[in-house]
Amino acid sequence: MEFPILSLYVFAPVLGMAAIFCIPSKREDIIKTVGAAAAAVPLLIGIYLFAAYSDDGKIHYYESMPWISGLNVFYKLGMDGISAPMIVLSGLVGFLAVVASWGIEKQVKGYFALILLLLAGMNGVFCTLDFFLFYVFWELMLLPMYLLIGIWGGPNRVYAAIKFFLYTM
């Protein structure tokens, strides 16, 4: 069995989020550094996966295991010709979003934890091969986005968060 590199790609931000929860709220510099490091891991993995990818019409880095047997739901991840550039782009945008957020001063710990959870959901959406798992990652992505808009958004953030919720419901 190969190393589950796509699982690491998807869940590295969650590990970073867990590390952020262990850091005292007063240590904002460490929180931001851990957030950037956790976002850099998917970027580096995405660059590696894209560079090693050969478009031969097959699914690469395939991972599969039963998840909910009664419903025939599997934990399946893989990379094909469509998801390969999206994996790199997701890693790049996630890392840039974290670095661009270093100016955040309000509830830094919660912000960086949510943005890493959002990144994990985004990464999962682009790697999944099972529709049920796709839905789980999609919903995992929507909750942090709603909170990020509602708490750290602009002057009309509550209105924007409600609109976001209604459009994605």
CSV table of C-alpha atoms in Angstrom, one decimal:
chain,number,residue,atom,x,y,z
A,1,MET,CA,0.0,0.0,0.0
A,2,GLU,CA,1.3,3.4,-0.9
A,3,PHE,CA,1.6,6.3,1.5
A,4,PRO,CA,-1.8,8.1,1.7
A,5,ILE,CA,-0.5,11.4,0.3
A,6,LEU,CA,-3.9,12.8,-0.6
A,7,SER,CA,-5.2,12.2,2.9
A,8,LEU,CA,-2.2,14.2,4.2
A,9,TYR,CA,-3.0,16.8,1.6
A,10,VAL,CA,-6.6,17.1,2.8
A,11,PHE,CA,-6.1,16.8,6.5
A,12,ALA,CA,-2.8,18.6,7.1
A,13,PRO,CA,-4.8,21.9,7.8
A,14,VAL,CA,-6.9,20.0,10.4
A,15,LEU,CA,-3.7,19.0,12.2
A,16,GLY,CA,-2.6,22.7,12.1
A,17,MET,CA,-6.0,23.7,13.4
A,18,ALA,CA,-5.6,21.2,16.3
A,19,ALA,CA,-2.2,22.7,17.0
A,20,ILE,CA,-3.6,26.2,17.0
A,21,PHE,CA,-6.2,25.1,19.7
A,22,CYS,CA,-3.2,24.1,21.9
A,23,ILE,CA,-1.6,27.6,21.7
A,24,PRO,CA,-2.6,30.3,24.2
A,25,SER,CA,-4.7,33.1,22.6
A,26,LYS,CA,-2.2,35.7,23.6
A,27,ARG,CA,0.5,34.2,21.4
A,28,GLU,CA,-0.9,35.5,18.1
A,29,ASP,CA,2.5,35.4,16.4
A,30,ILE,CA,2.8,31.7,17.0
A,31,ILE,CA,-0.8,31.1,15.9
A,32,LYS,CA,-0.2,32.9,12.6
A,33,THR,CA,3.1,31.0,12.0
A,34,VAL,CA,1.5,27.7,12.7
A,35,GLY,CA,-1.4,28.7,10.4
A,36,ALA,CA,1.0,29.5,7.6
A,37,ALA,CA,3.0,26.3,8.1
A,38,ALA,CA,-0.2,24.2,8.1
A,39,ALA,CA,-1.3,25.9,4.9
A,40,ALA,CA,2.1,25.5,3.3
A,41,VAL,CA,1.9,21.7,3.6
A,42,PRO,CA,-0.9,21.3,1.1
A,43,LEU,CA,0.7,23.8,-1.2
A,44,LEU,CA,4.0,21.8,-1.2
A,45,ILE,CA,2.2,18.5,-1.6
A,46,GLY,CA,0.0,19.9,-4.4
A,47,ILE,CA,3.1,21.1,-6.3
A,48,TYR,CA,4.7,17.7,-5.9
A,49,LEU,CA,1.6,15.9,-7.0
A,50,PHE,CA,1.1,18.1,-10.0
A,51,ALA,CA,4.8,17.8,-11.0
A,52,ALA,CA,4.7,14.0,-10.7
A,53,TYR,CA,1.3,13.7,-12.5
A,54,SER,CA,1.2,12.1,-16.0
A,55,ASP,CA,-2.0,12.5,-17.9
A,56,ASP,CA,-2.7,8.9,-19.0
A,57,GLY,CA,-6.4,8.9,-18.3
A,58,LYS,CA,-6.1,7.1,-15.0
A,59,ILE,CA,-6.8,8.0,-11.4
A,60,HIS,CA,-3.5,8.6,-9.6
A,61,TYR,CA,-2.7,8.4,-5.9
A,62,TYR,CA,-5.9,6.4,-5.4
A,63,GLU,CA,-7.0,5.8,-1.8
A,64,SER,CA,-10.1,3.8,-0.9
A,65,MET,CA,-11.6,2.3,2.2
A,66,PRO,CA,-15.1,1.4,3.3
A,67,TRP,CA,-16.7,4.2,5.3
A,68,ILE,CA,-20.5,3.5,5.8
A,69,SER,CA,-20.9,0.0,4.6
A,70,GLY,CA,-24.7,-0.1,4.9
A,71,LEU,CA,-25.1,2.8,2.4
A,72,ASN,CA,-22.2,1.7,0.2
A,73,VAL,CA,-20.3,4.8,1.0
A,74,PHE,CA,-16.5,4.8,0.6
A,75,TYR,CA,-13.7,7.1,1.6
A,76,LYS,CA,-12.2,7.4,-1.8
A,77,LEU,CA,-9.6,10.0,-2.9
A,78,GLY,CA,-7.8,10.3,-6.2
A,79,MET,CA,-6.4,12.7,-8.7
A,80,ASP,CA,-7.2,12.9,-12.3
A,81,GLY,CA,-6.6,15.4,-15.1
A,82,ILE,CA,-9.3,17.8,-13.9
A,83,SER,CA,-8.4,17.7,-10.2
A,84,ALA,CA,-4.6,18.0,-10.7
A,85,PRO,CA,-4.5,21.7,-11.4
A,86,MET,CA,-7.3,22.4,-8.9
A,87,ILE,CA,-5.2,20.7,-6.2
A,88,VAL,CA,-2.3,23.0,-6.8
A,89,LEU,CA,-4.6,26.1,-7.1
A,90,SER,CA,-6.4,25.2,-3.8
A,91,GLY,CA,-3.1,24.8,-2.0
A,92,LEU,CA,-1.8,28.1,-3.4
A,93,VAL,CA,-5.0,30.1,-2.7
A,94,GLY,CA,-5.2,28.7,0.8
A,95,PHE,CA,-1.6,29.5,1.6
A,96,LEU,CA,-2.0,33.1,0.2
A,97,ALA,CA,-5.2,33.6,2.1
A,98,VAL,CA,-3.5,32.6,5.4
A,99,VAL,CA,-0.5,34.9,4.7
A,100,ALA,CA,-2.7,37.8,3.6
A,101,SER,CA,-4.6,37.4,6.9
A,102,TRP,CA,-1.7,38.2,9.1
A,103,GLY,CA,-3.2,41.7,9.7
A,104,ILE,CA,-6.2,40.1,11.5
A,105,GLU,CA,-6.3,41.4,15.1
A,106,LYS,CA,-9.8,40.3,16.2
A,107,GLN,CA,-10.1,36.7,17.6
A,108,VAL,CA,-6.9,35.5,15.8
A,109,LYS,CA,-7.1,32.0,17.2
A,110,GLY,CA,-10.6,31.4,15.9
A,111,TYR,CA,-9.9,33.0,12.6
A,112,PHE,CA,-6.9,30.9,11.7
A,113,ALA,CA,-8.6,27.7,13.0
A,114,LEU,CA,-11.6,28.4,10.7
A,115,ILE,CA,-9.5,29.3,7.7
A,116,LEU,CA,-7.6,26.0,8.1
A,117,LEU,CA,-10.8,24.1,8.4
A,118,LEU,CA,-12.1,25.8,5.2
A,119,LEU,CA,-8.9,24.8,3.5
A,120,ALA,CA,-9.3,21.2,4.5
A,121,GLY,CA,-12.8,21.2,3.1
A,122,MET,CA,-11.7,22.8,-0.1
A,123,ASN,CA,-8.9,20.3,-0.5
A,124,GLY,CA,-11.3,17.4,0.1
A,125,VAL,CA,-13.8,18.7,-2.5
A,126,PHE,CA,-11.1,18.5,-5.2
A,127,CYS,CA,-9.8,15.0,-4.3
A,128,THR,CA,-12.9,13.0,-3.5
A,129,LEU,CA,-14.2,10.3,-5.8
A,130,ASP,CA,-17.3,9.5,-3.8
A,131,PHE,CA,-20.4,11.7,-4.0
A,132,PHE,CA,-21.4,11.3,-0.4
A,133,LEU,CA,-17.8,12.3,0.7
A,134,PHE,CA,-17.9,15.2,-1.7
A,135,TYR,CA,-21.1,16.4,0.0
A,136,VAL,CA,-19.4,16.1,3.4
A,137,PHE,CA,-16.4,18.1,2.3
A,138,TRP,CA,-18.7,20.7,0.6
A,139,GLU,CA,-20.6,21.2,3.9
A,140,LEU,CA,-17.4,21.2,5.9
A,141,MET,CA,-16.3,24.1,3.6
A,142,LEU,CA,-19.5,26.1,4.0
A,143,LEU,CA,-19.7,26.3,7.8
A,144,PRO,CA,-16.3,28.0,8.3
A,145,MET,CA,-17.0,30.3,5.3
A,146,TYR,CA,-20.3,31.4,6.9
A,147,LEU,CA,-18.5,32.2,10.2
A,148,LEU,CA,-15.6,33.9,8.5
A,149,ILE,CA,-18.1,36.2,6.7
A,150,GLY,CA,-20.3,36.7,9.7
A,151,ILE,CA,-17.6,37.5,12.2
A,152,TRP,CA,-14.7,39.0,10.2
A,153,GLY,CA,-16.5,40.4,7.2
A,154,GLY,CA,-17.1,44.1,6.3
A,155,PRO,CA,-19.7,46.5,7.5
A,156,ASN,CA,-22.6,44.5,6.1
A,157,ARG,CA,-21.2,41.1,7.2
A,158,VAL,CA,-24.4,39.9,8.9
A,159,TYR,CA,-26.4,40.6,5.8
A,160,ALA,CA,-23.7,39.0,3.6
A,161,ALA,CA,-23.5,35.9,5.8
A,162,ILE,CA,-27.3,35.4,5.7
A,163,LYS,CA,-27.3,35.8,1.9
A,164,PHE,CA,-24.4,33.3,1.7
A,165,PHE,CA,-26.4,30.9,3.9
A,166,LEU,CA,-29.5,31.2,1.8
A,167,TYR,CA,-27.7,30.8,-1.6
A,168,THR,CA,-25.8,27.7,-0.5
A,169,MET,CA,-28.7,26.0,1.4
